[in-house]
Amino acid sequence: MDALRFHWCSPPDTGQATPTDIYKIGALDMGEVTDFVQEAEELGVDSLLFGISNYLPDPLPVLGALSQVTDRVKFMLAYRPGLMSPTLFAQVVNTLAWMSDRRISLNIVSGISPAEQAGYGDFLSHDERYARCGEFLEIIRGLWEDKQPMSYDGKHYTLKDASLGLGHKGGGRPEIYISGASAVAQQTALASGDCWLRYGDTPEGIAKASKPVLDGGTRVGTRMHVLARPTREEAVAELARLMRNPDEDHEAWIRKWVDTTDSEAVKSSYRLADGAKDEWLSPFIWTGAVAYRGGPALCIVGSYEEVATYVHSYKAAGVSEFIFSGWPTRDEMRNFFTHVVPLIRRLEEQEPTA
């Protein structure tokens, strides 16, 4: 079996001190971002996810700049179809592929908030956004598969003789991750993606939900948080410290936002958290921060050995990739790659050979 791949989510700032802090927005310090990314590269992070939202800097120029101050770490670009024509998007990604020596992958997100989408002039329903996403992916893949000049007549896009002078560096195309928890998200991943990306759950929960995707030959990845310490007692004590003096107004704001979202991924994470016993979905998955941080905040917690064993157990459930975060995220990234990843690699070495 292939080795598990470990990505990290690049924070919108220097990384929140606790799970309950309000996001720090309204500024971009490229010096801090560069410092974070360069340490991630030194630690051996596979890719860094750069999200997209109206409260975040636009990831395209940020990744262009970061590609010039790094050599190995890859960048996972989150993008929503509908913000840019597919031809122009393929052109931009091709340019980034040349700037970064092909260190670009795509995390295609159809949108999670009708209110936020409306701010960009997009008023499509959940399933209509995925239908547009399917057309978008069909076009950009066609351009990357050298079906040029390319004409297309769909419900959402119409093109005539589209062609690009600058192809993807080295030919081919970037890896494509499709995010979402709905059936239509899975169908889109099967049709046009390399990996279906979803928020966390237990290994058993993910195995059950992922069966159609795995049976169709598409990889599965999950987005979660992690907190590992030398002992379980230290890890649980750290949770208690992080949750002191929570911002209840922020929790109320998040809950109100969840009520307005049409994202099955977000809603399913809240259902898991609401149904957890004493904030524990399993002995190693803590749900207490979901109320403050949303779907990605399901957190694997334990000693270095416990976390390594539990993360490795997802492999048998069909998961091949993780996108992690932590609190504070830079410290936890350092902790995870220094103390936990070597233990996981040791477990992988002990796997039976085919």
XYZ file of C-alpha atoms in Angstrom:
354
model
C 0.000 0.000 0.000
C 1.158 3.525 -0.720
C 2.315 5.668 2.186
C -0.231 8.018 3.718
C 0.087 11.609 2.534
C -0.015 14.416 5.071
C -0.995 17.940 4.074
C -1.542 20.961 6.310
C -3.969 23.860 6.134
C -2.183 27.182 5.958
C -3.816 29.531 8.497
C -5.467 32.853 7.602
C -3.061 34.516 10.038
C -0.238 33.276 12.251
C -2.500 30.553 13.721
C -5.106 30.898 16.468
C -3.836 30.471 20.026
C -6.971 28.562 21.037
C -9.875 26.869 19.244
C -12.313 29.531 20.476
C -10.526 32.660 19.259
C -12.195 34.878 16.670
C -10.511 34.733 13.268
C -8.048 37.565 12.770
C -8.905 39.158 9.438
C -8.294 42.408 7.614
C -4.533 42.120 7.084
C -1.986 40.043 5.191
C 1.593 39.747 6.437
C 3.499 37.944 3.687
C 6.570 37.756 5.895
C 4.678 35.659 8.437
C 3.062 33.528 5.742
C 6.424 32.915 4.072
C 8.011 31.941 7.377
C 5.216 29.442 8.061
C 5.434 27.918 4.584
C 9.202 27.581 4.680
C 9.053 25.718 7.993
C 6.363 23.441 6.550
C 8.728 22.663 3.700
C 11.554 21.845 6.125
C 9.265 19.537 8.118
C 8.279 17.533 5.047
C 4.660 18.630 4.634
C 3.351 17.263 1.331
C 1.058 20.176 0.418
C -0.306 23.296 2.056
C -3.997 24.011 1.550
C -4.879 27.647 0.909
C -8.580 28.194 1.420
C -10.977 30.522 -0.339
C -13.553 32.736 1.352
C -14.595 36.365 1.415
C -12.726 36.872 4.704
C -9.437 35.445 3.352
C -6.831 36.882 0.976
C -7.236 35.617 -2.559
C -4.991 32.531 -2.787
C -3.878 32.937 -6.411
C -1.423 35.850 -5.995
C -0.336 34.498 -2.606
C 0.637 31.141 -4.113
C 2.415 32.851 -6.980
C 4.590 34.712 -4.483
C 5.203 31.663 -2.273
C 6.243 29.549 -5.237
C 9.290 31.798 -5.587
C 10.559 31.317 -2.023
C 10.121 27.518 -1.755
C 11.492 24.502 -3.592
C 9.677 21.322 -2.540
C 6.425 21.885 -0.659
C 3.339 21.779 -2.870
C 0.344 24.093 -2.780
C -3.285 22.986 -2.790
C -5.383 25.780 -4.265
C -8.994 25.912 -3.108
C -11.255 27.362 -5.780
C -14.973 27.760 -6.466
C -16.252 27.402 -10.028
C -18.239 30.439 -11.061
C -15.727 33.076 -10.010
C -13.688 32.875 -13.210
C -14.194 31.412 -16.671
C -12.788 27.878 -16.955
C -10.481 28.914 -19.796
C -8.964 31.743 -17.783
C -8.701 29.525 -14.707
C -6.789 26.853 -16.639
C -4.520 29.595 -17.977
C -3.823 30.896 -14.452
C -3.148 27.392 -13.099
C -0.822 26.657 -16.018
C 1.098 29.823 -15.190
C 1.369 28.772 -11.535
C 2.536 25.318 -12.638
C 5.414 26.924 -14.523
C 6.218 29.319 -11.682
C 6.248 26.515 -9.099
C 7.662 23.658 -11.188
C 4.318 21.785 -11.073
C 3.806 22.135 -7.318
C 0.107 23.000 -7.653
C -2.983 20.878 -6.998
C -6.648 21.922 -6.913
C -9.258 21.623 -4.177
C -12.510 22.311 -5.992
C -15.275 23.534 -3.679
C -18.750 24.305 -4.993
C -19.532 26.731 -2.159
C -20.943 26.278 1.342
C -22.842 29.498 2.019
C -25.610 30.879 -0.222
C -25.146 34.272 1.441
C -21.436 34.362 0.639
C -22.031 33.116 -2.900
C -24.596 35.887 -3.384
C -21.930 38.421 -2.494
C -20.039 37.250 -5.560
C -23.160 37.437 -7.718
C -23.824 33.693 -7.601
C -27.407 32.660 -6.812
C -27.401 29.005 -7.867
C -28.751 26.306 -5.561
C -26.537 23.619 -4.020
C -27.130 21.020 -6.749
C -26.989 23.612 -9.524
C -23.566 24.690 -8.271
C -22.381 21.103 -8.555
C -23.837 20.856 -12.072
C -21.839 23.951 -13.002
C -18.817 22.427 -11.286
C -19.129 19.352 -13.493
C -19.128 21.485 -16.646
C -16.215 23.548 -15.313
C -14.145 20.428 -14.673
C -15.038 18.933 -18.048
C -13.738 22.061 -19.754
C -10.505 22.511 -17.820
C -9.685 18.819 -18.118
C -10.360 19.036 -21.848
C -7.936 21.940 -22.151
C -5.317 20.007 -20.181
C -5.900 16.902 -22.271
C -5.090 19.017 -25.324
C -8.556 18.970 -26.853
C -7.821 22.339 -28.459
C -9.332 24.360 -29.957
C -12.204 23.444 -27.676
C -15.828 24.410 -28.127
C -18.445 23.697 -25.484
C -22.170 24.289 -25.256
C -23.546 23.569 -21.792
C -26.138 24.978 -19.435
C -23.610 27.053 -17.509
C -20.732 27.554 -19.959
C -20.512 28.187 -23.678
C -17.108 28.386 -25.363
C -16.004 28.641 -28.960
C -12.555 27.535 -30.116
C -10.856 27.945 -26.732
C -7.112 27.368 -26.808
C -4.145 28.196 -24.595
C -0.605 28.882 -25.755
C 0.931 28.001 -22.391
C 0.084 24.462 -21.392
C 0.556 22.811 -18.022
C 4.275 22.404 -17.377
C 5.415 18.946 -18.391
C 2.047 18.172 -19.933
C -0.783 16.518 -18.076
C -2.705 18.382 -15.399
C -2.714 19.075 -11.654
C -4.225 16.666 -9.138
C -7.888 17.467 -8.527
C -9.522 17.129 -5.106
C -13.312 17.412 -4.918
C -14.686 18.540 -1.556
C -18.130 17.817 -0.134
C -20.213 15.241 1.724
C -23.329 15.060 -0.457
C -24.105 12.358 -3.000
C -23.622 14.840 -5.835
C -20.166 15.714 -4.458
C -19.236 12.041 -4.577
C -20.567 11.752 -8.119
C -18.491 14.766 -9.155
C -15.380 13.265 -7.571
C -15.954 9.986 -9.399
C -16.494 11.740 -12.721
C -13.716 14.305 -12.639
C -11.548 14.084 -9.521
C -8.531 12.176 -8.291
C -9.527 12.337 -4.626
C -12.783 12.871 -2.745
C -12.102 15.160 0.206
C -14.448 15.243 3.196
C -14.517 16.399 6.798
C -13.584 13.931 9.492
C -15.383 11.030 11.135
C -14.349 7.784 12.765
C -12.557 5.273 10.521
C -15.747 3.204 10.516
C -17.876 6.189 9.536
C -15.575 7.192 6.710
C -15.298 3.616 5.431
C -19.079 3.357 5.145
C -19.509 6.746 3.453
C -16.560 6.246 1.110
C -17.452 2.846 -0.323
C -18.985 4.144 -3.601
C -15.965 6.378 -4.182
C -13.400 3.700 -3.412
C -15.277 1.154 -5.518
C -15.080 3.639 -8.383
C -11.294 3.888 -8.100
C -11.106 7.404 -6.644
C -8.939 8.150 -3.614
C -10.367 9.425 -0.316
C -8.934 12.138 1.920
C -10.151 13.801 5.098
C -9.784 17.220 6.708
C -9.357 17.249 10.508
C -7.412 18.701 13.434
C -4.853 16.880 15.539
C -3.433 17.303 19.043
C -0.667 14.937 20.154
C 1.455 15.065 23.304
C 3.930 12.674 24.961
C 1.093 11.203 27.053
C -2.688 11.094 26.741
C -3.007 12.904 30.065
C -0.973 15.810 28.728
C -3.055 15.926 25.548
C -6.364 16.035 27.439
C -4.975 18.658 29.831
C -4.005 20.758 26.828
C -7.580 20.578 25.536
C -8.821 21.938 28.850
C -6.306 24.768 28.708
C -7.221 25.678 25.148
C -10.928 25.832 25.987
C -10.634 28.225 28.924
C -12.725 31.390 28.645
C -14.367 30.575 25.291
C -15.877 33.371 23.236
C -19.574 32.509 23.511
C -20.574 35.279 21.109
C -18.380 33.667 18.480
C -19.999 30.286 19.146
C -23.445 31.839 18.690
C -22.330 33.485 15.449
C -20.985 30.176 14.102
C -24.199 28.351 15.021
C -26.263 31.008 13.246
C -24.051 30.681 10.196
C -24.445 26.895 10.187
C -28.220 27.327 10.155
C -27.916 29.264 6.874
C -25.449 27.008 5.057
C -26.567 24.477 2.464
C -23.390 22.428 2.825
C -23.957 18.797 3.758
C -20.303 18.608 4.837
C -20.774 21.338 7.428
C -24.133 20.093 8.661
C -22.952 16.489 8.961
C -19.998 17.553 11.110
C -22.348 19.376 13.455
C -24.601 16.346 13.635
C -21.622 14.229 14.647
C -20.622 16.761 17.299
C -24.160 17.101 18.640
C -24.457 13.330 18.947
C -21.086 12.769 20.610
C -21.007 11.583 24.217
C -19.318 14.157 26.471
C -17.666 15.719 23.394
C -15.966 12.458 22.349
C -17.045 10.789 19.114
C -14.609 7.958 19.836
C -11.872 7.517 22.454
C -9.593 9.539 20.188
C -11.874 12.048 18.378
C -12.818 15.158 20.336
C -15.701 17.313 19.069
C -15.575 20.228 21.516
C -14.185 22.796 19.083
C -16.684 22.177 16.268
C -19.025 24.767 17.798
C -16.286 27.396 17.413
C -14.408 26.246 14.319
C -16.921 24.354 12.199
C -16.568 21.116 10.277
C -12.777 20.752 10.116
C -12.449 21.013 13.919
C -13.061 17.332 14.699
C -9.761 16.591 16.426
C -7.709 13.418 16.849
C -6.310 13.556 20.395
C -3.893 11.374 22.335
C -0.297 10.463 23.002
C 2.145 10.372 20.117
C 1.753 6.599 19.910
C -2.049 6.690 20.194
C -2.411 9.338 17.502
C -0.015 7.502 15.194
C -1.917 4.230 15.613
C -5.308 5.880 15.177
C -4.288 7.845 12.083
C -2.787 4.684 10.610
C -6.084 2.850 11.223
C -7.792 5.127 8.684
C -5.704 3.484 5.985
C -7.666 0.253 6.326
C -10.838 2.368 6.017
C -9.686 3.578 2.602
C -8.279 6.990 3.558
C -5.003 7.790 1.817
C -4.589 11.499 2.598
C -5.098 13.876 5.514
C -5.260 17.655 5.662
C -4.572 18.593 9.262
C -4.609 21.753 11.358
C -3.894 22.380 15.035
C -3.963 24.920 17.868
C -1.723 26.824 17.523
C -1.408 25.373 14.079
C 2.300 26.004 13.525
C 3.281 24.432 16.832
C 1.061 21.422 16.192
C 2.420 21.022 12.666
C 5.932 20.912 14.080
C 4.826 18.498 16.793
C 3.009 16.167 14.394
C 5.736 15.916 11.783
C 8.508 15.596 14.365
C 6.955 13.076 16.755
C 3.962 11.370 15.103
C 4.790 10.936 11.419
C 7.932 8.846 12.118
C 5.787 6.469 14.203
C 3.239 6.201 11.375
C 5.992 5.421 8.882
C 7.216 2.681 11.215
C 3.717 1.187 11.308
C 3.558 1.321 7.514
C 6.847 -0.564 7.291
C 5.227 -3.361 9.312
C 2.246 -3.706 6.964
C 1.994 -7.081 5.228
C 3.196 -7.018 1.660
C 0.818 -7.946 -1.124
